[in-house]
Amino acid sequence: MSVLVYIENTDGQLKKSAFEVASYARDTAAQLHTDVVALSIGQVNQDELHKLGQYGIGKILDANTEKLATFVNQAYASILTGAAQKENAHTIILSNTFSGKALAPRVSAKLKASLISGAIDLPKAEGDTIGVKTTTFSNKAIASVSLQSPTRVITVNPNAYPAKEQPSGQVQIEPYNADLPDSDFGTMVKEIVRATDKISLPEAEIVVSAGRGLKGPENWGIIEELANVLGAATACSKPVSDAGWRPHAEHVGQTGIVISPKLYIAIGISGAIQHLAGVSSSKTIVVINKDPEAPFFKIADYGIVGDAFVIVPKLIAALKAHKGIG
Amino acid sequence: MKILVCISHVPDTTSKITFTNDNTTFNTAGVQFIINPYDEIALSKAVDLAADGASSITVITVGDASTEATLRKALAIGADSAVRVDAQPLDAWFVANQIAAYARANSFDLILTGRESIDYNGGQVAGMLGELLGLPSVSIAKSLSVENGQARVEREIEGGKEIITASLPLVAGTAEGVAEPKIANMRGIMSARTKPLEVIAPIAVEPLTKIEVYDTPPARGNVKLIDENNIDELVHLLHTEAKVI
């Protein structure tokens, strides 16, 4: 028995969430009194893989073939399942990234494994089953779920579990390959479009978000500048993406992206229950709103009542002074 | 093209979420149920695709008789027929197996789901269906078009998108932006009453997960209000107290 963790990369660089999930898998293995093995799929060089040693990973399977250079969820699911069987892994851990969301259900169906998405704590053995907590009803409740199959797949939200260094000593990297049928390549990547100058919203540690209080898309300059100063991703409320002021991919809330950054700054967003559901697991929340009765203040850690067009430029200046810029 | 749209019957987004039986059961008293918003997007996409006049749309849900109002709403928006698998949706594995059994017997070209349901938020059914049916799947499609038996899909990735092609049949979970939302008009509402709604018995499947107990998230502390003329104080607190910058 062991714990297998899937390690994701972007263009050969291990993702931040990969180190988080490696830490989670290492701690899960300790909790279940077993070992952890990592699986990397795609083209990642050995130096990059060795970084996992700092996070307690001693053994890495490296599925690095040209056919697997781009993401094909059927083929990746087969590799992951094959590796789990080879390592006799009964717990398989993935990050709940977009690729993790595409892979985990396929892996669980192949293995008839219990699947839990977005775990918020470490699994605990409870008799013959494993129990783990996750959020449900879009963050409005927490469910304790028992995973009843002898094999289970657990996904962990980005930013939900801290990447903690704990060197493993030696790292052993073992090439891993499996013959895959053509039917595993039902999808083909034609093009990848990535805004390289932007920070990815689901993984961002700091998020600056704005709502209808900004009055129009032409006023987003101050939001982007504030995000720049903080190294933050930008986000928006539903009315803003519905109105076409910002792309849908920036909409955070119950029917958009659910995020849990270290710091969430909400500007000109009143805090409808649907919006709060998407951001309430942020560590620290700052609300800037001219309406002192805005419901958002009820879940905020810090609040400023006032006009965003006055406050945000002042905040940018104060942050620049703090960071010693300009 | 034969299109199947999977529908979840979920509490309205404004619902207050409470539990009964020692926090083991979701309290449905006074809760308004709706079509899961993401499934409504999937259905809207299906309506767009079926505008060619040569397609049919079937909607399916797993649930008790109370879900029929939701299915009728889907028929009013534009589905041609509805199927209800008469069982409680015990977990995603149970639901995926029920839908897969129906899909296997009725071969569809395209199976659409929402990217996730807003109650259990697993986002698991699309991928499981793909695996159970031996079909390619896309979990979060931002755009989807079909031409000559090939689908072109934009899949959401961190900080961008991936443009992929897939052969049909395909299972796709849809996200916001994939289609303009469709609203039922009076003609749709009238015709929905007479469109076929078939009730079928579930197949025997054991669920793989069980929710033992629910909890409410920990309450957040009281807000510390900072004067708008003292922004430095906010920066100072974020640095020294919250330690987030």
XYZ file of C-alpha atoms in Angstrom, chain A residues 136-138 140-141 254-255 273-274 277, chain B residues 7-19 25-40 61 66-67 70 73 89 116-121 214:
52
model
C -20.349 21.652 -0.130
C -23.186 23.929 -1.170
C -20.576 26.256 -2.642
C -21.937 27.339 2.623
C -21.331 24.049 4.472
C -21.001 30.403 -6.487
C -21.514 30.061 -10.246
C -24.613 35.549 -0.873
C -23.593 33.948 -4.202
C -19.837 31.612 -1.334
C -29.714 17.978 -15.286
C -29.219 18.404 -11.550
C -32.066 19.661 -9.386
C -30.423 22.012 -6.856
C -31.368 24.589 -4.202
C -31.696 28.138 -5.527
C -28.484 30.151 -5.144
C -30.093 32.426 -2.530
C -31.108 29.479 -0.300
C -30.114 29.379 3.310
C -28.445 26.014 3.802
C -29.494 24.193 7.002
C -29.509 20.569 8.132
C -29.657 15.563 6.220
C -30.023 18.682 4.089
C -33.147 20.527 5.209
C -35.288 21.089 2.110
C -38.090 22.858 4.025
C -38.847 26.182 2.374
C -36.091 25.712 -0.214
C -36.828 26.600 -3.823
C -35.244 24.198 -6.319
C -33.915 25.177 -9.725
C -32.058 23.673 -12.681
C -28.386 23.717 -11.717
C -27.165 26.972 -13.374
C -24.299 25.227 -15.177
C -26.678 22.558 -16.505
C -28.894 25.356 -17.792
C -32.035 13.592 -14.150
C -40.234 16.325 -7.009
C -37.577 16.828 -9.720
C -37.261 21.001 -13.015
C -38.661 23.671 -17.065
C -28.851 10.635 -6.365
C -20.311 21.088 -11.603
C -23.478 21.234 -9.546
C -23.811 24.107 -7.105
C -24.843 21.787 -4.254
C -22.137 19.129 -4.077
C -19.634 20.909 -6.370
C -22.500 18.413 7.802
